[in-house]
Protein backbone atom coordinates (compact mmCIF):
# COMPACT_ATOMS: atom_id res chain seq x y z
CA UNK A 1 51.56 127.48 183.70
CA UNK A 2 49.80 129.24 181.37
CA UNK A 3 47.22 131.81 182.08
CA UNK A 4 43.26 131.34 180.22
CA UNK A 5 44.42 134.68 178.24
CA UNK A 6 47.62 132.99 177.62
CA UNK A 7 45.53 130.69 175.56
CA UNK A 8 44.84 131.16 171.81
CA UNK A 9 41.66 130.54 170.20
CA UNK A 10 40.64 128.62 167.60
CA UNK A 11 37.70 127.85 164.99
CA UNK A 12 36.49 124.66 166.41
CA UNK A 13 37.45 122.03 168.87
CA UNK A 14 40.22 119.87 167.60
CA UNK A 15 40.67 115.98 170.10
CA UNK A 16 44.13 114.26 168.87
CA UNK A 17 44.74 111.32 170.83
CA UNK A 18 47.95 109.22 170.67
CA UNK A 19 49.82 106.31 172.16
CA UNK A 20 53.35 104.84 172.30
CA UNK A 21 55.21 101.79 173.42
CA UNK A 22 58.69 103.37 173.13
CA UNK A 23 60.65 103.23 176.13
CA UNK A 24 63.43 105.30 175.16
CA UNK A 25 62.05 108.94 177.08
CA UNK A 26 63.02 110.63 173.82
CA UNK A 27 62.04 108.80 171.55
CA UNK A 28 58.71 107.93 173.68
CA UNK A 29 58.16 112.04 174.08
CA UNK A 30 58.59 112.69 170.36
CA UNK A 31 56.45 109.89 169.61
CA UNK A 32 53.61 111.09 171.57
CA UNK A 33 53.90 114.73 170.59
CA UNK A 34 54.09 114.07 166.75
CA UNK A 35 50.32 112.34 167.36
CA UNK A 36 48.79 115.12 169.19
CA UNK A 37 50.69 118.43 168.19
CA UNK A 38 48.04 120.89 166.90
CA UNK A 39 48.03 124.81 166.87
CA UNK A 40 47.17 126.76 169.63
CA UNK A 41 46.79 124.21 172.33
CA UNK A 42 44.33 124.71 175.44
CA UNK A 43 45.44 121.37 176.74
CA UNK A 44 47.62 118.00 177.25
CA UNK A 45 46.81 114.99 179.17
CA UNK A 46 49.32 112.19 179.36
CA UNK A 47 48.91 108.85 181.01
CA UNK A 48 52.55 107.01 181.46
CA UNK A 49 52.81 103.46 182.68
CA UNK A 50 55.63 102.92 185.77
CA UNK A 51 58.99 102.05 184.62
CA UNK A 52 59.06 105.11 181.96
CA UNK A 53 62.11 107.46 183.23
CA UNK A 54 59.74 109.81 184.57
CA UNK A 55 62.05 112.78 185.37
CA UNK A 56 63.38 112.69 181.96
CA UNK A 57 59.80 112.30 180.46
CA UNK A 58 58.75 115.23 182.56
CA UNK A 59 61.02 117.66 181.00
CA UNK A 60 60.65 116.20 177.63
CA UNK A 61 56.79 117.31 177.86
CA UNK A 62 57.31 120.57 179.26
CA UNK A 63 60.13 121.40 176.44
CA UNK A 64 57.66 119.64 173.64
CA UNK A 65 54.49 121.86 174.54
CA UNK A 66 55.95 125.09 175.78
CA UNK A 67 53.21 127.32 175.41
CA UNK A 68 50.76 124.66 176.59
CA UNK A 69 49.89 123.18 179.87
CA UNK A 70 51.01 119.28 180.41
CA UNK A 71 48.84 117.25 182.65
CA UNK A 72 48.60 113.61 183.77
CA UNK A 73 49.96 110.61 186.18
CA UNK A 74 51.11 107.19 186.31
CA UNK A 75 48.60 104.54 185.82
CA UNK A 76 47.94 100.61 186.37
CA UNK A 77 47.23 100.03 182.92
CA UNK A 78 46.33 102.56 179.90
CA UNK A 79 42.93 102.98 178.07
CA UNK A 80 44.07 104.29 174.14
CA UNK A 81 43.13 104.87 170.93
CA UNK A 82 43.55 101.52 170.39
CA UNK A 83 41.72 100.18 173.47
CA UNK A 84 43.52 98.48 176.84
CA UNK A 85 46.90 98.38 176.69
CA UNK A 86 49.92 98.43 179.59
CA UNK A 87 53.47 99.51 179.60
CA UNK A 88 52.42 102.78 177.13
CA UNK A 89 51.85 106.27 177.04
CA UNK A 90 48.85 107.63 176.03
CA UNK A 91 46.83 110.88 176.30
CA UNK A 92 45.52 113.78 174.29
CA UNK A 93 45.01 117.25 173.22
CA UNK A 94 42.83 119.49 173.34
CA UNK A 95 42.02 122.74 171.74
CA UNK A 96 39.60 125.48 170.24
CA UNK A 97 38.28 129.05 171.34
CA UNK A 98 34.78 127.28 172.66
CA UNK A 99 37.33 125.35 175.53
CA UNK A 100 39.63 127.04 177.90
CA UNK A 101 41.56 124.92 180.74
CA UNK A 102 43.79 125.90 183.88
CA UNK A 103 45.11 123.28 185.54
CA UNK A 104 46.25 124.19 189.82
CA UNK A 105 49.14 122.15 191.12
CA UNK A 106 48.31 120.99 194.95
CA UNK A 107 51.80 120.19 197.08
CA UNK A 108 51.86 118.54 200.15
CA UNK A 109 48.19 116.50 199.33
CA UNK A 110 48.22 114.94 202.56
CA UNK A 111 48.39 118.00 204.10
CA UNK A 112 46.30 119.69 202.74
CA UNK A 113 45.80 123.52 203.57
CA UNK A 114 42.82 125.94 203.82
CA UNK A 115 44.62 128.28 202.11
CA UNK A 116 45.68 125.86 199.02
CA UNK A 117 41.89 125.66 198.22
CA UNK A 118 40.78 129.27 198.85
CA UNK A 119 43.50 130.40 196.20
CA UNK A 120 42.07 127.90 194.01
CA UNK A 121 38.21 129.17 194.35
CA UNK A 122 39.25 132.58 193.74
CA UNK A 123 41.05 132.13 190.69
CA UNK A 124 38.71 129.93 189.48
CA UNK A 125 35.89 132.40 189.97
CA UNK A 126 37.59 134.70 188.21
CA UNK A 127 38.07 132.27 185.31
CA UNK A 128 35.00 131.34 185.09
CA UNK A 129 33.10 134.60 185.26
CA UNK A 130 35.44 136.07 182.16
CA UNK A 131 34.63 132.87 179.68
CA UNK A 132 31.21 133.37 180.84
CA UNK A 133 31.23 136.77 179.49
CA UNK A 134 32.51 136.55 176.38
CA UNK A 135 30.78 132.88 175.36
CA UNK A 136 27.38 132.03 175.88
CA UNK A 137 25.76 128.78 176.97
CA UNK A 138 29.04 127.97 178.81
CA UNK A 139 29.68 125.52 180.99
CA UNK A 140 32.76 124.28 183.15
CA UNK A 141 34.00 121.06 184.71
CA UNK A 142 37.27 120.21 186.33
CA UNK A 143 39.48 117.19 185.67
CA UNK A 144 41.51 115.92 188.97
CA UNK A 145 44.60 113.49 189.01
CA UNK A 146 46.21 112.39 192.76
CA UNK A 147 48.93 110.12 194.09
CA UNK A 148 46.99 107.04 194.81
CA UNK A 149 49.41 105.94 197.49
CA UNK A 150 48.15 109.59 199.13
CA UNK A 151 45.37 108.49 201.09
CA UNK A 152 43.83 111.76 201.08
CA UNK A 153 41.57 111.47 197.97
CA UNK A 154 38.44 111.92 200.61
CA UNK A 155 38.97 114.97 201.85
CA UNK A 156 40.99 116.62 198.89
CA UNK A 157 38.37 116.27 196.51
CA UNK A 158 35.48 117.12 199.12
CA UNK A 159 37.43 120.56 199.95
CA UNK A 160 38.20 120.68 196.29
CA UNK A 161 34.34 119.86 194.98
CA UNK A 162 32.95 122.91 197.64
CA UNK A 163 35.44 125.56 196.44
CA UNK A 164 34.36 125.16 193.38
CA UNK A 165 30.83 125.43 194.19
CA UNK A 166 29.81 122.30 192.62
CA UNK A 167 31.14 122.18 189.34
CA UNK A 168 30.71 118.54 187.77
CA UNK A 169 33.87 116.96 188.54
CA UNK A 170 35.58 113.46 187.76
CA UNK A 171 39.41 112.12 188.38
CA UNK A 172 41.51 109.32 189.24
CA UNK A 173 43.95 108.14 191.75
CA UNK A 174 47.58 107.31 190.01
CA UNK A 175 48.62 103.85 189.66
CA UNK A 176 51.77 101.72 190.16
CA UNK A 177 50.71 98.52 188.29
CA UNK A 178 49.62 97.07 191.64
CA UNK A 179 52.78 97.26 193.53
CA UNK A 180 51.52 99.90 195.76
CA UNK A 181 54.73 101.65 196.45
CA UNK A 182 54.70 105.04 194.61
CA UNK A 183 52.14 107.16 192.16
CA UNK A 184 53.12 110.00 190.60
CA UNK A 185 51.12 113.14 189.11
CA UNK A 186 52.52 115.18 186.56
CA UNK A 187 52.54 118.92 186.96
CA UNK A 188 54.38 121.76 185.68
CA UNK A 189 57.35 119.49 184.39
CA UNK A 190 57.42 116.94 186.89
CA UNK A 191 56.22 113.65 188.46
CA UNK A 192 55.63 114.23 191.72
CA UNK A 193 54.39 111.99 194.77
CA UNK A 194 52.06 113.47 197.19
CA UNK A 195 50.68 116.22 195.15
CA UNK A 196 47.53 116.44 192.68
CA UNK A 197 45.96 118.79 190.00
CA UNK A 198 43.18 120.08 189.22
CA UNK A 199 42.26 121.44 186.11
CA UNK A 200 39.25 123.62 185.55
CA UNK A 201 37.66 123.31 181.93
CA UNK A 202 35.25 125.86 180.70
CA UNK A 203 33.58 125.03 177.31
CA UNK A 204 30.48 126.09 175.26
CA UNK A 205 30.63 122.18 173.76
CA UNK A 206 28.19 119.88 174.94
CA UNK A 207 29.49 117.48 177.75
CA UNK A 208 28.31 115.05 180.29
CA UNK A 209 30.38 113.84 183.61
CA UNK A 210 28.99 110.21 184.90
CA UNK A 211 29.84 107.08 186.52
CA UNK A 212 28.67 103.46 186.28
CA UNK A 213 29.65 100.06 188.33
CA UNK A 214 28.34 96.52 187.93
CA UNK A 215 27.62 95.83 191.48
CA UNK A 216 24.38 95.23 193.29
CA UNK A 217 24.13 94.54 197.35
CA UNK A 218 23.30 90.85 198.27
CA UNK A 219 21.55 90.28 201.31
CA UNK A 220 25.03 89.69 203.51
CA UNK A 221 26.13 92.17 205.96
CA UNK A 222 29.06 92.80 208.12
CA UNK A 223 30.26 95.54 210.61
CA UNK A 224 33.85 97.15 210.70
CA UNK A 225 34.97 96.20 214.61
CA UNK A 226 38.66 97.00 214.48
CA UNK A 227 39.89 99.96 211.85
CA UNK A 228 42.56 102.54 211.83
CA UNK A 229 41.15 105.00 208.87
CA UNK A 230 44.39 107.26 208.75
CA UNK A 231 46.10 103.92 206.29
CA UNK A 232 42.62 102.43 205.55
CA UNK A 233 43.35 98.93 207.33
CA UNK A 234 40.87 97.31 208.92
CA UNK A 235 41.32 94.34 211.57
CA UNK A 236 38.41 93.27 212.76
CA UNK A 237 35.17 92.66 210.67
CA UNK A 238 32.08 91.30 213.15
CA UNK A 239 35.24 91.42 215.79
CA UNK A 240 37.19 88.45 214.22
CA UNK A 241 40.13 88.99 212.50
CA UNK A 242 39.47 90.16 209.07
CA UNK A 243 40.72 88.23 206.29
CA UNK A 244 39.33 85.20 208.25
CA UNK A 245 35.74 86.77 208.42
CA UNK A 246 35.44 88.33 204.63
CA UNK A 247 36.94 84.76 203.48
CA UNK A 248 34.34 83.32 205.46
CA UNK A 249 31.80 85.46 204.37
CA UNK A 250 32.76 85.19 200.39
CA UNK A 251 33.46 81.34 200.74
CA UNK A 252 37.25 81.03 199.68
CA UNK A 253 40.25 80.24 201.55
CA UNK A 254 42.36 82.81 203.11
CA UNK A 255 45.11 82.29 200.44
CA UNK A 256 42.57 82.98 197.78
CA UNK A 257 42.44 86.27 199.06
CA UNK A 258 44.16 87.99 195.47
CA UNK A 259 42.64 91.00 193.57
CA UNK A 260 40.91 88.89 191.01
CA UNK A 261 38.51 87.61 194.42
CA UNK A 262 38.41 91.03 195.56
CA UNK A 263 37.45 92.46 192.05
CA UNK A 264 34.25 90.03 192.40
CA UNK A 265 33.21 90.38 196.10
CA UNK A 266 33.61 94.21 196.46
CA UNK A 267 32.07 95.41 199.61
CA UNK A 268 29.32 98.43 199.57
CA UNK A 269 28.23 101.48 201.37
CA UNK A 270 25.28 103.01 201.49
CA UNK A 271 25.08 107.03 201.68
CA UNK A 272 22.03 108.66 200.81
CA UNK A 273 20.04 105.90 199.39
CA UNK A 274 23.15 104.89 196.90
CA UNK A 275 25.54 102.06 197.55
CA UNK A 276 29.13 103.02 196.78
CA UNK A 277 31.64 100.26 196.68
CA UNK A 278 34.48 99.96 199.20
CA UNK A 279 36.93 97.95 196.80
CA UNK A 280 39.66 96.36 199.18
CA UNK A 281 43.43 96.33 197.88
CA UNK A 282 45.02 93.69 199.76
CA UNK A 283 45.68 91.03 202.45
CA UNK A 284 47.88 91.44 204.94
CA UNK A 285 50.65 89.16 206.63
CA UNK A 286 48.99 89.89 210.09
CA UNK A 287 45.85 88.87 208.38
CA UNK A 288 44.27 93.01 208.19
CA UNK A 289 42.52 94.08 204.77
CA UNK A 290 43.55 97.45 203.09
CA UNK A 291 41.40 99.28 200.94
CA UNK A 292 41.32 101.74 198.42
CA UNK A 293 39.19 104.47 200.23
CA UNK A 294 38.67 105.62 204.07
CA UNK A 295 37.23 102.69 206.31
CA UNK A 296 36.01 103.61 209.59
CA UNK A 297 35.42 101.53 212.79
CA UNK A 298 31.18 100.85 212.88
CA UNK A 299 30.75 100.75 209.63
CA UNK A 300 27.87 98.47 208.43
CA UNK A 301 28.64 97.34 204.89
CA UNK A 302 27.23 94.69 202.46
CA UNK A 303 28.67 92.31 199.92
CA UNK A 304 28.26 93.12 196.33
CA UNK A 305 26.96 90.99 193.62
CA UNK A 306 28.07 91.70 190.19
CA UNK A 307 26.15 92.09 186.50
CA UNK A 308 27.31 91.69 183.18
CA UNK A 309 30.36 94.56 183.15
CA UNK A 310 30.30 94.80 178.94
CA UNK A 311 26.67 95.25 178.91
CA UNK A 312 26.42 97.65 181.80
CA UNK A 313 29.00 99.81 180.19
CA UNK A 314 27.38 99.68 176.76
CA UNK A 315 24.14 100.87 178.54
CA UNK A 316 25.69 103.74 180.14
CA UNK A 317 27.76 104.76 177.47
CA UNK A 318 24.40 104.90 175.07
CA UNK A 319 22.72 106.43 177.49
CA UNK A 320 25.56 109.25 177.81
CA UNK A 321 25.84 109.21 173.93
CA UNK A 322 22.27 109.99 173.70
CA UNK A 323 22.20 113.32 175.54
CA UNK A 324 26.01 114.41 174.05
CA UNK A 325 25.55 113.99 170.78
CA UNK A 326 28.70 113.38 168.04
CA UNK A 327 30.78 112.70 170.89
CA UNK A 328 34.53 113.28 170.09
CA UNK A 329 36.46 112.20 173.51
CA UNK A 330 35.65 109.90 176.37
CA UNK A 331 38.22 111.11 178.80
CA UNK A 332 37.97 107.79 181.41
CA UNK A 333 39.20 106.33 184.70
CA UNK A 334 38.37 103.06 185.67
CA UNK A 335 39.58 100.97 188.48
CA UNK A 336 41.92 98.77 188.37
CA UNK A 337 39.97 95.71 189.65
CA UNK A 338 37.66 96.27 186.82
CA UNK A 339 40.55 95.79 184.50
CA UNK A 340 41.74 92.26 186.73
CA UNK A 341 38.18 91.24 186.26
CA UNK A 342 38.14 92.20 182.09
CA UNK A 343 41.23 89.94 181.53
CA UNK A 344 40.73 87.24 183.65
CA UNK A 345 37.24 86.67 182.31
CA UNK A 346 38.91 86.96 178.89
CA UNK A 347 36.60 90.29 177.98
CA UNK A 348 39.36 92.48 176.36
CA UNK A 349 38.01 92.48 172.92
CA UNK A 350 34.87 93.25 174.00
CA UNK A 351 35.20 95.54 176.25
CA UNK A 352 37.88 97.46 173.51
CA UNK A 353 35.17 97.46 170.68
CA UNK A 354 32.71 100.22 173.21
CA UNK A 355 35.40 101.93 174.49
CA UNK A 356 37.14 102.51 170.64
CA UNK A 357 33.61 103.63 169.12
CA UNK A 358 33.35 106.93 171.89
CA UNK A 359 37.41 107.95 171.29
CA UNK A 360 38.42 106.75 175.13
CA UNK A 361 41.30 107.83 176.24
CA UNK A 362 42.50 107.16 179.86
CA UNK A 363 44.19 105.41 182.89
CA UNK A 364 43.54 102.18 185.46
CA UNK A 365 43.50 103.75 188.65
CA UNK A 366 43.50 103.06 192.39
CA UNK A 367 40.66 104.62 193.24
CA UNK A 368 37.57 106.90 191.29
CA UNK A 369 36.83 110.69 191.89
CA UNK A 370 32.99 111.86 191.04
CA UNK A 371 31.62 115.24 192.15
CA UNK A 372 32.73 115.52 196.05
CA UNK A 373 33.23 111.39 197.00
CA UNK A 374 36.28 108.98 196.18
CA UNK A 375 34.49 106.00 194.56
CA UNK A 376 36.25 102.64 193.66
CA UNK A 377 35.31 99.99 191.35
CA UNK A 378 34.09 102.38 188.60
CA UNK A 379 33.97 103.45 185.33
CA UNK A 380 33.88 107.27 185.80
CA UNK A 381 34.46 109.99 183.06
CA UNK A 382 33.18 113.01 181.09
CA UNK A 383 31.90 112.71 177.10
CA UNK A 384 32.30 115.54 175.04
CA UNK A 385 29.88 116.71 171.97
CA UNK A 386 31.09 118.67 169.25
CA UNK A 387 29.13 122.14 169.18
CA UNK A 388 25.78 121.76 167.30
């Protein structure tokens, strides 16, 4: 990868964004590049939908930005320049001597090593302390992309979030389309399974990380009886079997029990006076739940109501807007389940026209990053300003 000195600088900030439907690797590569190719790159982000050739596309973005790190993962649907879409490739670039990025590969996720993150906090230090020298009114924020089939978003973006002394960070788990097999993260060439990266971004633009969900407790509770956290099933909830119980609870059969209920009837946690949704993934044939985060036996959560999703996003994308003025990129990962709930309720066109207006570019993931927690059922991201 390149090194920050490795990385040339430029008058101003230059965002091209681009997207393909191509599925020749080749073809789809050279498609992609010829949109975002700019001089003296800091930075690429791709988003690839499942069923791309994904070792061939690998290469194919290493050889078509060689002096340029190439980040990104596998998604459950694409946010472009044109809005949703699935089955593309999408992503940007990024460049300009106010921004400097410096992305660190992490092998063996699930495993996760002491060692691993202590590299990582040194360089980064070191990183950050020479842009802060030589630009003023800097600032930094890291990006961070992880196999969503990993189960070890939790503590890898914890250990990840105190290393780097809490610098603002947002991410997103990859995503298989909802087949829940494999996610891939792309790193140094190649899409790999059971990895992540993290990629620290100093800049002397103006910028704002944030999050926002539609959900509000209701007044029904329920208590985790039966749970093994280590693959985030549960099978017990107030110690019947769990499908049976959160049917009960939500008032829908057990067969009914599909991701367009689950995207309505999210279940919440409350940590420090904030309720985080627990977003579950799917029913079982023994009649368990699995969900998209850690679940823990005695766990008292609550049932979430939800609020108009276009509106609440248009609120807290003004409200972003307003502080990071001229914003030129959204860069965005939302949950899948808010996508199942966008199309079913027939809000695409909607929800396109916000997302279009702030330059959004992202991925439907399995599973939200923000500062040191794994979040679900969000709309998470960072806006950046142009310099003033």
């Amino acid at each position: 990868m390149s090194s920050m000195a490795e990385m040339v600088e430029n008058n101003v900030m230059d965002v091209l964004s681009g997207r393909t439907d191509n599925r020749n690797p080749h073809e789809a590569v050279a498609d992609f590049a010829r949109q975002v190719l700019q001089p003296d790159m800091a930075l690429v982000v791709v988003f690839v939908a499942p069923g791309h050739d994904l070792d061939k596309m690998g290469l194919l973005f290493k050889a078509s930005f060689p002096d340029c790190p190439v980040i990104g993962c596998t998604t459950s649907g694409e946010i472009t320049p044109d809005g949703y879409s699935e089955n593309s490739v999408t992503g940007f670039s990024l460049s300009g001597k106010n921004t400097k990025a410096k992305p660190y590969a992490i092998e063996s996720v699930k495993n996760l090593q002491p060692e691993t993150i202590q590299s990582i906090k040194d360089d980064a230090r070191k990183k950050i302390s020479n842009f802060h020298k030589n630009h003023k009114n800097s600032n930094e924020f890291a990006l961070f992309f992880v196999d969503g089939m990993s189960g070890a978003e939790e503590r890898s973006v914890a250990l990840l979030y105190q290393a780097l002394q809490n610098i603002p960070l947002i991410g997103g788990s990859a995503g298989d389309n909802l087949r829940f097999k494999e996610t891939f993260v792309l790193v140094d060439g190649e899409f790999k399974t059971d990895a992540a990266v993290a990629t620290l971004i100093c800049t002397t633009l103006p910028f704002e990380t944030f999050k926002t969900q539609h959900f509000i407790p209701t007044e029904t509770k329920l208590v985790i009886t039966s749970a093994d956290p280590s693959t985030r099933t549960v099978y017990e909830i107030n110690g019947l079997p769990a499908a049976e119980e959160y049917a009960r609870l939500i008032g829908v059969s057990q067969q009914g029990l599909l991701p367009a209920v689950f995207s309505r009837f999210p279940l919440m946690l409350r940590i420090g006076g904030e309720y985080y949704v627990r977003s579950l993934q799917k029913k079982n044939d023994d009649g368990s739940l699995t969900f998209y985060c850690a679940i823990d036996n005695g766990l008292v959560l609550t049932i979430g109501k939800g609020v108009d999703l276009v509106e609440n996003l248009n609120q807290a994308l003004m409200d972003v807007s307003s502080r990071v003025k001229d914003p030129q990129l959204l860069i965005t990962c939302e949950c899948i389940l808010r996508r199942v709930e966008v199309l079913q309720d027939g809000l695409t066109d909607r929800v396109d026209d916000i997302l279009k207006k702030y330059n959004a570019i992202g991925f439907h993931s399995y599973g939200e990053q923000f500062n040191a927690v794994h979040v679900n059922q969000t709309f998470s991201g960072v806006m950046i300003g142009r310099k003033q």
